[in-house]
Amino acid sequence: MAKDTFSDITGLPDDLGIEDDLARSNQRASIRVDTRRYGKPVTIVAGLDLPADELASLASTLKRHLAVGGTVSDDGAIELQGEHGPRLEAALRDEGFDVET
């Protein structure tokens, strides 16, 4: 017997991307602030289980939304220059993620 796809179960077309939104909402992003050299704050978003290309795309979206610099670290965390608590939390929720601070 063939396995039912998400679209078969819900009756919604694949083009809507509902399955991707559901997968994002099931992930919990963790936000913390570290201090780097010269006392500069860095906001770190960790706990996202995304492929490297989607993580880079999310980092780019967050950097553009917050107007800051940043990068994706080797361990899969997004590092943003500065301290961005509430604004970052709102931006992640807008992207469909659950946030833990």
PDB file of N, CA and C in Angstrom:
ATOM      1  N   MET A   1       0.832  -1.176   0.000  1.00  0.00           N
ATOM      2  CA  MET A   1       0.000   0.000   0.000  1.00  0.00           C
ATOM      3  C   MET A   1       0.879   1.243   0.000  1.00  0.00           C
ATOM      4  N   ALA A   2       0.569   2.215  -0.848  1.00  0.00           N
ATOM      5  CA  ALA A   2       1.352   3.440  -0.960  1.00  0.00           C
ATOM      6  C   ALA A   2       1.103   4.340   0.247  1.00  0.00           C
ATOM      7  N   LYS A   3       2.159   5.017   0.660  1.00  0.00           N
ATOM      8  CA  LYS A   3       2.058   5.927   1.798  1.00  0.00           C
ATOM      9  C   LYS A   3       1.375   7.224   1.338  1.00  0.00           C
ATOM     10  N   ASP A   4       0.416   7.696   2.120  1.00  0.00           N
ATOM     11  CA  ASP A   4      -0.273   8.940   1.796  1.00  0.00           C
ATOM     12  C   ASP A   4       0.655  10.127   2.020  1.00  0.00           C
ATOM     13  N   THR A   5       0.623  11.077   1.101  1.00  0.00           N
ATOM     14  CA  THR A   5       1.387  12.300   1.282  1.00  0.00           C
ATOM     15  C   THR A   5       0.545  13.290   2.088  1.00  0.00           C
ATOM     16  N   PHE A   6       1.172  14.349   2.521  1.00  0.00           N
ATOM     17  CA  PHE A   6       0.477  15.372   3.294  1.00  0.00           C
ATOM     18  C   PHE A   6      -0.690  15.948   2.491  1.00  0.00           C
ATOM     19  N   SER A   7      -0.465  16.146   1.195  1.00  0.00           N
ATOM     20  CA  SER A   7      -1.522  16.692   0.330  1.00  0.00           C
ATOM     21  C   SER A   7      -2.697  15.731   0.209  1.00  0.00           C
ATOM     22  N   ASP A   8      -2.400  14.436   0.159  1.00  0.00           N
ATOM     23  CA  ASP A   8      -3.470  13.444   0.082  1.00  0.00           C
ATOM     24  C   ASP A   8      -4.329  13.474   1.351  1.00  0.00           C
ATOM     25  N   ILE A   9      -3.700  13.673   2.482  1.00  0.00           N
ATOM     26  CA  ILE A   9      -4.416  13.667   3.758  1.00  0.00           C
ATOM     27  C   ILE A   9      -5.259  14.925   3.927  1.00  0.00           C
ATOM     28  N   THR A  10      -4.669  16.093   3.603  1.00  0.00           N
ATOM     29  CA  THR A  10      -5.370  17.355   3.842  1.00  0.00           C
ATOM     30  C   THR A  10      -6.254  17.784   2.679  1.00  0.00           C
ATOM     31  N   GLY A  11      -5.944  17.300   1.490  1.00  0.00           N
ATOM     32  CA  GLY A  11      -6.688  17.717   0.309  1.00  0.00           C
ATOM     33  C   GLY A  11      -6.244  19.064  -0.227  1.00  0.00           C
ATOM     34  N   LEU A  12      -5.144  19.586   0.300  1.00  0.00           N
ATOM     35  CA  LEU A  12      -4.613  20.878  -0.147  1.00  0.00           C
ATOM     36  C   LEU A  12      -3.495  20.652  -1.157  1.00  0.00           C
ATOM     37  N   PRO A  13      -3.330  21.561  -2.121  1.00  0.00           N
ATOM     38  CA  PRO A  13      -2.271  21.389  -3.120  1.00  0.00           C
ATOM     39  C   PRO A  13      -0.882  21.567  -2.525  1.00  0.00           C
ATOM     40  N   ASP A  14       0.096  20.881  -3.124  1.00  0.00           N
ATOM     41  CA  ASP A  14       1.486  20.981  -2.681  1.00  0.00           C
ATOM     42  C   ASP A  14       2.028  22.398  -2.807  1.00  0.00           C
ATOM     43  N   ASP A  15       1.517  23.163  -3.769  1.00  0.00           N
ATOM     44  CA  ASP A  15       2.025  24.507  -4.043  1.00  0.00           C
ATOM     45  C   ASP A  15       1.884  25.458  -2.862  1.00  0.00           C
ATOM     46  N   LEU A  16       0.988  25.187  -1.960  1.00  0.00           N
ATOM     47  CA  LEU A  16       0.788  26.074  -0.813  1.00  0.00           C
ATOM     48  C   LEU A  16       1.944  26.024   0.179  1.00  0.00           C
ATOM     49  N   GLY A  17       2.705  24.935   0.199  1.00  0.00           N
ATOM     50  CA  GLY A  17       3.832  24.813   1.114  1.00  0.00           C
ATOM     51  C   GLY A  17       3.426  24.603   2.555  1.00  0.00           C
ATOM     52  N   ILE A  18       2.241  24.051   2.781  1.00  0.00           N
ATOM     53  CA  ILE A  18       1.740  23.837   4.141  1.00  0.00           C
ATOM     54  C   ILE A  18       2.654  22.896   4.920  1.00  0.00           C
ATOM     55  N   GLU A  19       3.179  21.893   4.256  1.00  0.00           N
ATOM     56  CA  GLU A  19       4.043  20.920   4.937  1.00  0.00           C
ATOM     57  C   GLU A  19       5.310  21.596   5.464  1.00  0.00           C
ATOM     58  N   ASP A  20       5.888  22.530   4.685  1.00  0.00           N
ATOM     59  CA  ASP A  20       7.074  23.259   5.130  1.00  0.00           C
ATOM     60  C   ASP A  20       6.754  24.148   6.328  1.00  0.00           C
ATOM     61  N   ASP A  21       5.605  24.821   6.281  1.00  0.00           N
ATOM     62  CA  ASP A  21       5.199  25.675   7.403  1.00  0.00           C
ATOM     63  C   ASP A  21       4.991  24.855   8.666  1.00  0.00           C
ATOM     64  N   LEU A  22       4.398  23.676   8.519  1.00  0.00           N
ATOM     65  CA  LEU A  22       4.173  22.806   9.663  1.00  0.00           C
ATOM     66  C   LEU A  22       5.499  22.331  10.242  1.00  0.00           C
ATOM     67  N   ALA A  23       6.446  21.984   9.384  1.00  0.00           N
ATOM     68  CA  ALA A  23       7.756  21.539   9.850  1.00  0.00           C
ATOM     69  C   ALA A  23       8.462  22.669  10.608  1.00  0.00           C
ATOM     70  N   ARG A  24       8.352  23.894  10.131  1.00  0.00           N
ATOM     71  CA  ARG A  24       8.972  25.034  10.815  1.00  0.00           C
ATOM     72  C   ARG A  24       8.326  25.285  12.175  1.00  0.00           C
ATOM     73  N   SER A  25       7.010  25.179  12.235  1.00  0.00           N
ATOM     74  CA  SER A  25       6.327  25.468  13.503  1.00  0.00           C
ATOM     75  C   SER A  25       6.631  24.422  14.565  1.00  0.00           C
ATOM     76  N   ASN A  26       7.089  23.245  14.157  1.00  0.00           N
ATOM     77  CA  ASN A  26       7.441  22.191  15.107  1.00  0.00           C
ATOM     78  C   ASN A  26       8.850  22.355  15.658  1.00  0.00           C
ATOM     79  N   GLN A  27       9.616  23.308  15.127  1.00  0.00           N
ATOM     80  CA  GLN A  27      10.978  23.539  15.601  1.00  0.00           C
ATOM     81  C   GLN A  27      10.989  24.695  16.591  1.00  0.00           C
ATOM     82  N   ARG A  28      11.832  24.578  17.587  1.00  0.00           N
ATOM     83  CA  ARG A  28      11.936  25.624  18.607  1.00  0.00           C
ATOM     84  C   ARG A  28      13.329  26.264  18.507  1.00  0.00           C
ATOM     85  N   ALA A  29      13.340  27.545  18.166  1.00  0.00           N
ATOM     86  CA  ALA A  29      14.587  28.295  18.075  1.00  0.00           C
ATOM     87  C   ALA A  29      14.951  28.837  19.450  1.00  0.00           C
ATOM     88  N   SER A  30      16.213  28.741  19.791  1.00  0.00           N
ATOM     89  CA  SER A  30      16.711  29.253  21.062  1.00  0.00           C
ATOM     90  C   SER A  30      17.527  30.517  20.787  1.00  0.00           C
ATOM     91  N   ILE A  31      17.244  31.598  21.519  1.00  0.00           N
ATOM     92  CA  ILE A  31      17.953  32.864  21.343  1.00  0.00           C
ATOM     93  C   ILE A  31      18.749  33.167  22.604  1.00  0.00           C
ATOM     94  N   ARG A  32      20.027  33.512  22.425  1.00  0.00           N
ATOM     95  CA  ARG A  32      20.852  33.936  23.561  1.00  0.00           C
ATOM     96  C   ARG A  32      21.836  35.002  23.074  1.00  0.00           C
ATOM     97  N   VAL A  33      22.361  35.768  24.017  1.00  0.00           N
ATOM     98  CA  VAL A  33      23.315  36.820  23.689  1.00  0.00           C
ATOM     99  C   VAL A  33      24.643  36.486  24.352  1.00  0.00           C
ATOM    100  N   ASP A  34      25.710  36.459  23.546  1.00  0.00           N
ATOM    101  CA  ASP A  34      27.071  36.267  24.045  1.00  0.00           C
ATOM    102  C   ASP A  34      27.835  37.571  23.879  1.00  0.00           C
ATOM    103  N   THR A  35      28.952  37.679  24.550  1.00  0.00           N
ATOM    104  CA  THR A  35      29.818  38.839  24.402  1.00  0.00           C
ATOM    105  C   THR A  35      31.117  38.378  23.757  1.00  0.00           C
ATOM    106  N   ARG A  36      31.520  39.085  22.734  1.00  0.00           N
ATOM    107  CA  ARG A  36      32.759  38.753  22.017  1.00  0.00           C
ATOM    108  C   ARG A  36      33.846  39.755  22.377  1.00  0.00           C
ATOM    109  N   ARG A  37      34.893  39.770  21.592  1.00  0.00           N
ATOM    110  CA  ARG A  37      36.015  40.674  21.850  1.00  0.00           C
ATOM    111  C   ARG A  37      35.554  42.117  22.001  1.00  0.00           C
ATOM    112  N   TYR A  38      36.240  42.814  22.846  1.00  0.00           N
ATOM    113  CA  TYR A  38      35.976  44.229  23.098  1.00  0.00           C
ATOM    114  C   TYR A  38      34.570  44.483  23.625  1.00  0.00           C
ATOM    115  N   GLY A  39      33.934  43.477  24.208  1.00  0.00           N
ATOM    116  CA  GLY A  39      32.625  43.630  24.829  1.00  0.00           C
ATOM    117  C   GLY A  39      31.463  43.764  23.860  1.00  0.00           C
ATOM    118  N   LYS A  40      31.671  43.374  22.606  1.00  0.00           N
ATOM    119  CA  LYS A  40      30.609  43.490  21.602  1.00  0.00           C
ATOM    120  C   LYS A  40      29.605  42.344  21.759  1.00  0.00           C
ATOM    121  N   PRO A  41      28.291  42.667  21.826  1.00  0.00           N
ATOM    122  CA  PRO A  41      27.280  41.596  21.951  1.00  0.00           C
ATOM    123  C   PRO A  41      27.014  40.914  20.603  1.00  0.00           C
ATOM    124  N   VAL A  42      26.748  39.620  20.659  1.00  0.00           N
ATOM    125  CA  VAL A  42      26.388  38.817  19.494  1.00  0.00           C
ATOM    126  C   VAL A  42      25.167  37.993  19.878  1.00  0.00           C
ATOM    127  N   THR A  43      24.100  38.103  19.099  1.00  0.00           N
ATOM    128  CA  THR A  43      22.893  37.324  19.346  1.00  0.00           C
ATOM    129  C   THR A  43      22.995  36.022  18.563  1.00  0.00           C
ATOM    130  N   ILE A  44      22.760  34.906  19.243  1.00  0.00           N
ATOM    131  CA  ILE A  44      22.901  33.584  18.633  1.00  0.00           C
ATOM    132  C   ILE A  44      21.546  32.885  18.601  1.00  0.00           C
ATOM    133  N   VAL A  45      21.185  32.400  17.414  1.00  0.00           N
ATOM    134  CA  VAL A  45      19.961  31.623  17.221  1.00  0.00           C
ATOM    135  C   VAL A  45      20.395  30.186  16.995  1.00  0.00           C
ATOM    136  N   ALA A  46      20.018  29.288  17.890  1.00  0.00           N
ATOM    137  CA  ALA A  46      20.417  27.890  17.799  1.00  0.00           C
ATOM    138  C   ALA A  46      19.182  26.999  17.883  1.00  0.00           C
ATOM    139  N   GLY A  47      19.381  25.719  17.628  1.00  0.00           N
ATOM    140  CA  GLY A  47      18.314  24.740  17.785  1.00  0.00           C
ATOM    141  C   GLY A  47      17.458  24.517  16.557  1.00  0.00           C
ATOM    142  N   LEU A  48      17.865  25.059  15.419  1.00  0.00           N
ATOM    143  CA  LEU A  48      17.093  24.867  14.199  1.00  0.00           C
ATOM    144  C   LEU A  48      17.671  23.696  13.402  1.00  0.00           C
ATOM    145  N   ASP A  49      16.819  22.770  13.062  1.00  0.00           N
ATOM    146  CA  ASP A  49      17.236  21.600  12.296  1.00  0.00           C
ATOM    147  C   ASP A  49      16.840  21.819  10.833  1.00  0.00           C
ATOM    148  N   LEU A  50      17.639  22.641  10.146  1.00  0.00           N
ATOM    149  CA  LEU A  50      17.369  22.976   8.755  1.00  0.00           C
ATOM    150  C   LEU A  50      18.559  22.587   7.893  1.00  0.00           C
ATOM    151  N   PRO A  51      18.317  22.265   6.612  1.00  0.00           N
ATOM    152  CA  PRO A  51      19.437  22.044   5.699  1.00  0.00           C
ATOM    153  C   PRO A  51      20.272  23.321   5.575  1.00  0.00           C
ATOM    154  N   ALA A  52      21.523  23.184   5.193  1.00  0.00           N
ATOM    155  CA  ALA A  52      22.452  24.314   5.144  1.00  0.00           C
ATOM    156  C   ALA A  52      21.943  25.449   4.262  1.00  0.00           C
ATOM    157  N   ASP A  53      21.341  25.132   3.119  1.00  0.00           N
ATOM    158  CA  ASP A  53      20.881  26.193   2.221  1.00  0.00           C
ATOM    159  C   ASP A  53      19.699  26.959   2.819  1.00  0.00           C
ATOM    160  N   GLU A  54      18.787  26.266   3.512  1.00  0.00           N
ATOM    161  CA  GLU A  54      17.656  26.945   4.153  1.00  0.00           C
ATOM    162  C   GLU A  54      18.123  27.778   5.347  1.00  0.00           C
ATOM    163  N   LEU A  55      19.133  27.280   6.062  1.00  0.00           N
ATOM    164  CA  LEU A  55      19.675  28.021   7.199  1.00  0.00           C
ATOM    165  C   LEU A  55      20.339  29.311   6.708  1.00  0.00           C
ATOM    166  N   ALA A  56      21.085  29.232   5.614  1.00  0.00           N
ATOM    167  CA  ALA A  56      21.729  30.414   5.041  1.00  0.00           C
ATOM    168  C   ALA A  56      20.674  31.409   4.555  1.00  0.00           C
ATOM    169  N   SER A  57      19.607  30.903   3.974  1.00  0.00           N
ATOM    170  CA  SER A  57      18.529  31.772   3.495  1.00  0.00           C
ATOM    171  C   SER A  57      17.831  32.463   4.669  1.00  0.00           C
ATOM    172  N   LEU A  58      17.572  31.719   5.752  1.00  0.00           N
ATOM    173  CA  LEU A  58      16.960  32.304   6.940  1.00  0.00           C
ATOM    174  C   LEU A  58      17.876  33.362   7.549  1.00  0.00           C
ATOM    175  N   ALA A  59      19.174  33.069   7.618  1.00  0.00           N
ATOM    176  CA  ALA A  59      20.130  34.035   8.159  1.00  0.00           C
ATOM    177  C   ALA A  59      20.112  35.317   7.321  1.00  0.00           C
ATOM    178  N   SER A  60      20.068  35.181   6.016  1.00  0.00           N
ATOM    179  CA  SER A  60      20.023  36.335   5.123  1.00  0.00           C
ATOM    180  C   SER A  60      18.750  37.151   5.357  1.00  0.00           C
ATOM    181  N   THR A  61      17.632  36.478   5.506  1.00  0.00           N
ATOM    182  CA  THR A  61      16.365  37.153   5.762  1.00  0.00           C
ATOM    183  C   THR A  61      16.401  37.910   7.089  1.00  0.00           C
ATOM    184  N   LEU A  62      16.931  37.273   8.129  1.00  0.00           N
ATOM    185  CA  LEU A  62      17.011  37.916   9.443  1.00  0.00           C
ATOM    186  C   LEU A  62      17.952  39.118   9.409  1.00  0.00           C
ATOM    187  N   LYS A  63      19.091  38.972   8.743  1.00  0.00           N
ATOM    188  CA  LYS A  63      20.044  40.083   8.650  1.00  0.00           C
ATOM    189  C   LYS A  63      19.421  41.275   7.924  1.00  0.00           C
ATOM    190  N   ARG A  64      18.697  40.994   6.864  1.00  0.00           N
ATOM    191  CA  ARG A  64      18.044  42.066   6.105  1.00  0.00           C
ATOM    192  C   ARG A  64      16.933  42.729   6.941  1.00  0.00           C
ATOM    193  N   HIS A  65      16.154  41.898   7.640  1.00  0.00           N
ATOM    194  CA  HIS A  65      15.047  42.415   8.452  1.00  0.00           C
ATOM    195  C   HIS A  65      15.549  43.282   9.607  1.00  0.00           C
ATOM    196  N   LEU A  66      16.653  42.864  10.233  1.00  0.00           N
ATOM    197  CA  LEU A  66      17.188  43.576  11.389  1.00  0.00           C
ATOM    198  C   LEU A  66      18.250  44.610  11.016  1.00  0.00           C
ATOM    199  N   ALA A  67      18.654  44.630   9.744  1.00  0.00           N
ATOM    200  CA  ALA A  67      19.679  45.555   9.245  1.00  0.00           C
ATOM    201  C   ALA A  67      20.990  45.411  10.021  1.00  0.00           C
ATOM    202  N   VAL A  68      21.468  44.154  10.122  1.00  0.00           N
ATOM    203  CA  VAL A  68      22.718  43.867  10.835  1.00  0.00           C
ATOM    204  C   VAL A  68      23.559  42.898  10.017  1.00  0.00           C
ATOM    205  N   GLY A  69      24.789  42.735  10.435  1.00  0.00           N
ATOM    206  CA  GLY A  69      25.656  41.727   9.845  1.00  0.00           C
ATOM    207  C   GLY A  69      25.535  40.443  10.627  1.00  0.00           C
ATOM    208  N   GLY A  70      26.028  39.365  10.042  1.00  0.00           N
ATOM    209  CA  GLY A  70      25.984  38.091  10.738  1.00  0.00           C
ATOM    210  C   GLY A  70      26.463  36.965   9.857  1.00  0.00           C
ATOM    211  N   THR A  71      26.414  35.755  10.401  1.00  0.00           N
ATOM    212  CA  THR A  71      26.896  34.583   9.681  1.00  0.00           C
ATOM    213  C   THR A  71      26.235  33.328  10.234  1.00  0.00           C
ATOM    214  N   VAL A  72      26.426  32.226   9.516  1.00  0.00           N
ATOM    215  CA  VAL A  72      26.021  30.909  10.005  1.00  0.00           C
ATOM    216  C   VAL A  72      27.288  30.202  10.450  1.00  0.00           C
ATOM    217  N   SER A  73      27.349  29.798  11.707  1.00  0.00           N
ATOM    218  CA  SER A  73      28.550  29.149  12.230  1.00  0.00           C
ATOM    219  C   SER A  73      28.626  27.697  11.762  1.00  0.00           C
ATOM    220  N   ASP A  74      29.777  27.081  11.985  1.00  0.00           N
ATOM    221  CA  ASP A  74      30.002  25.688  11.570  1.00  0.00           C
ATOM    222  C   ASP A  74      29.063  24.710  12.263  1.00  0.00           C
ATOM    223  N   ASP A  75      28.599  25.060  13.471  1.00  0.00           N
ATOM    224  CA  ASP A  75      27.703  24.162  14.208  1.00  0.00           C
ATOM    225  C   ASP A  75      26.229  24.394  13.880  1.00  0.00           C
ATOM    226  N   GLY A  76      25.946  25.250  12.887  1.00  0.00           N
ATOM    227  CA  GLY A  76      24.567  25.447  12.441  1.00  0.00           C
ATOM    228  C   GLY A  76      23.796  26.515  13.186  1.00  0.00           C
ATOM    229  N   ALA A  77      24.482  27.361  13.943  1.00  0.00           N
ATOM    230  CA  ALA A  77      23.822  28.463  14.646  1.00  0.00           C
ATOM    231  C   ALA A  77      23.952  29.731  13.808  1.00  0.00           C
ATOM    232  N   ILE A  78      22.962  30.594  13.911  1.00  0.00           N
ATOM    233  CA  ILE A  78      23.012  31.882  13.228  1.00  0.00           C
ATOM    234  C   ILE A  78      23.514  32.917  14.226  1.00  0.00           C
ATOM    235  N   GLU A  79      24.591  33.628  13.864  1.00  0.00           N
ATOM    236  CA  GLU A  79      25.167  34.659  14.723  1.00  0.00           C
ATOM    237  C   GLU A  79      24.891  36.017  14.101  1.00  0.00           C
ATOM    238  N   LEU A  80      24.273  36.908  14.881  1.00  0.00           N
ATOM    239  CA  LEU A  80      23.933  38.250  14.412  1.00  0.00           C
ATOM    240  C   LEU A  80      24.645  39.276  15.277  1.00  0.00           C
ATOM    241  N   GLN A  81      25.237  40.275  14.648  1.00  0.00           N
ATOM    242  CA  GLN A  81      25.959  41.312  15.378  1.00  0.00           C
ATOM    243  C   GLN A  81      24.981  42.170  16.170  1.00  0.00           C
ATOM    244  N   GLY A  82      25.255  42.351  17.452  1.00  0.00           N
ATOM    245  CA  GLY A  82      24.420  43.189  18.305  1.00  0.00           C
ATOM    246  C   GLY A  82      23.430  42.385  19.126  1.00  0.00           C
ATOM    247  N   GLU A  83      22.634  43.111  19.888  1.00  0.00           N
ATOM    248  CA  GLU A  83      21.636  42.493  20.765  1.00  0.00           C
ATOM    249  C   GLU A  83      20.245  42.770  20.188  1.00  0.00           C
ATOM    250  N   HIS A  84      19.485  41.718  19.869  1.00  0.00           N
ATOM    251  CA  HIS A  84      18.229  41.871  19.124  1.00  0.00           C
ATOM    252  C   HIS A  84      17.101  41.027  19.685  1.00  0.00           C
ATOM    253  N   GLY A  85      16.935  40.978  20.987  1.00  0.00           N
ATOM    254  CA  GLY A  85      15.942  40.124  21.634  1.00  0.00           C
ATOM    255  C   GLY A  85      14.538  40.150  21.060  1.00  0.00           C
ATOM    256  N   PRO A  86      13.721  41.149  21.391  1.00  0.00           N
ATOM    257  CA  PRO A  86      12.310  41.157  20.968  1.00  0.00           C
ATOM    258  C   PRO A  86      12.120  41.254  19.454  1.00  0.00           C
ATOM    259  N   ARG A  87      12.961  42.048  18.782  1.00  0.00           N
ATOM    260  CA  ARG A  87      12.829  42.179  17.323  1.00  0.00           C
ATOM    261  C   ARG A  87      13.150  40.868  16.623  1.00  0.00           C
ATOM    262  N   LEU A  88      14.169  40.166  17.108  1.00  0.00           N
ATOM    263  CA  LEU A  88      14.542  38.890  16.513  1.00  0.00           C
ATOM    264  C   LEU A  88      13.466  37.843  16.782  1.00  0.00           C
ATOM    265  N   GLU A  89      12.947  37.836  17.986  1.00  0.00           N
ATOM    266  CA  GLU A  89      11.880  36.893  18.334  1.00  0.00           C
ATOM    267  C   GLU A  89      10.677  37.092  17.417  1.00  0.00           C
ATOM    268  N   ALA A  90      10.289  38.337  17.190  1.00  0.00           N
ATOM    269  CA  ALA A  90       9.161  38.635  16.300  1.00  0.00           C
ATOM    270  C   ALA A  90       9.464  38.211  14.865  1.00  0.00           C
ATOM    271  N   ALA A  91      10.692  38.443  14.412  1.00  0.00           N
ATOM    272  CA  ALA A  91      11.069  38.067  13.046  1.00  0.00           C
ATOM    273  C   ALA A  91      11.031  36.552  12.864  1.00  0.00           C
ATOM    274  N   LEU A  92      11.501  35.804  13.862  1.00  0.00           N
ATOM    275  CA  LEU A  92      11.470  34.341  13.773  1.00  0.00           C
ATOM    276  C   LEU A  92      10.037  33.822  13.790  1.00  0.00           C
ATOM    277  N   ARG A  93       9.194  34.420  14.605  1.00  0.00           N
ATOM    278  CA  ARG A  93       7.781  34.018  14.628  1.00  0.00           C
ATOM    279  C   ARG A  93       7.115  34.319  13.279  1.00  0.00           C
ATOM    280  N   ASP A  94       7.467  35.454  12.662  1.00  0.00           N
ATOM    281  CA  ASP A  94       6.943  35.778  11.336  1.00  0.00           C
ATOM    282  C   ASP A  94       7.364  34.748  10.293  1.00  0.00           C
ATOM    283  N   GLU A  95       8.553  34.158  10.495  1.00  0.00           N
ATOM    284  CA  GLU A  95       9.042  33.121   9.583  1.00  0.00           C
ATOM    285  C   GLU A  95       8.446  31.747   9.905  1.00  0.00           C
ATOM    286  N   GLY A  96       7.655  31.647  10.976  1.00  0.00           N
ATOM    287  CA  GLY A  96       6.956  30.419  11.295  1.00  0.00           C
ATOM    288  C   GLY A  96       7.593  29.538  12.351  1.00  0.00           C
ATOM    289  N   PHE A  97       8.585  30.055  13.069  1.00  0.00           N
ATOM    290  CA  PHE A  97       9.258  29.252  14.096  1.00  0.00           C
ATOM    291  C   PHE A  97       8.722  29.557  15.475  1.00  0.00           C
ATOM    292  N   ASP A  98       8.747  28.543  16.345  1.00  0.00           N
ATOM    293  CA  ASP A  98       8.451  28.729  17.765  1.00  0.00           C
ATOM    294  C   ASP A  98       9.751  29.189  18.412  1.00  0.00           C
ATOM    295  N   VAL A  99       9.686  30.131  19.348  1.00  0.00           N
ATOM    296  CA  VAL A  99      10.890  30.733  19.906  1.00  0.00           C
ATOM    297  C   VAL A  99      10.964  30.501  21.400  1.00  0.00           C
ATOM    298  N   GLU A 100      12.161  30.140  21.872  1.00  0.00           N
ATOM    299  CA  GLU A 100      12.466  29.964  23.291  1.00  0.00           C
ATOM    300  C   GLU A 100      13.562  30.951  23.637  1.00  0.00           C
ATOM    301  N   THR A 101      13.322  31.797  24.627  1.00  0.00           N
ATOM    302  CA  THR A 101      14.343  32.788  24.994  1.00  0.00           C
ATOM    303  C   THR A 101      14.978  32.446  26.311  1.00  0.00           C
TER     304      THR A 101
END
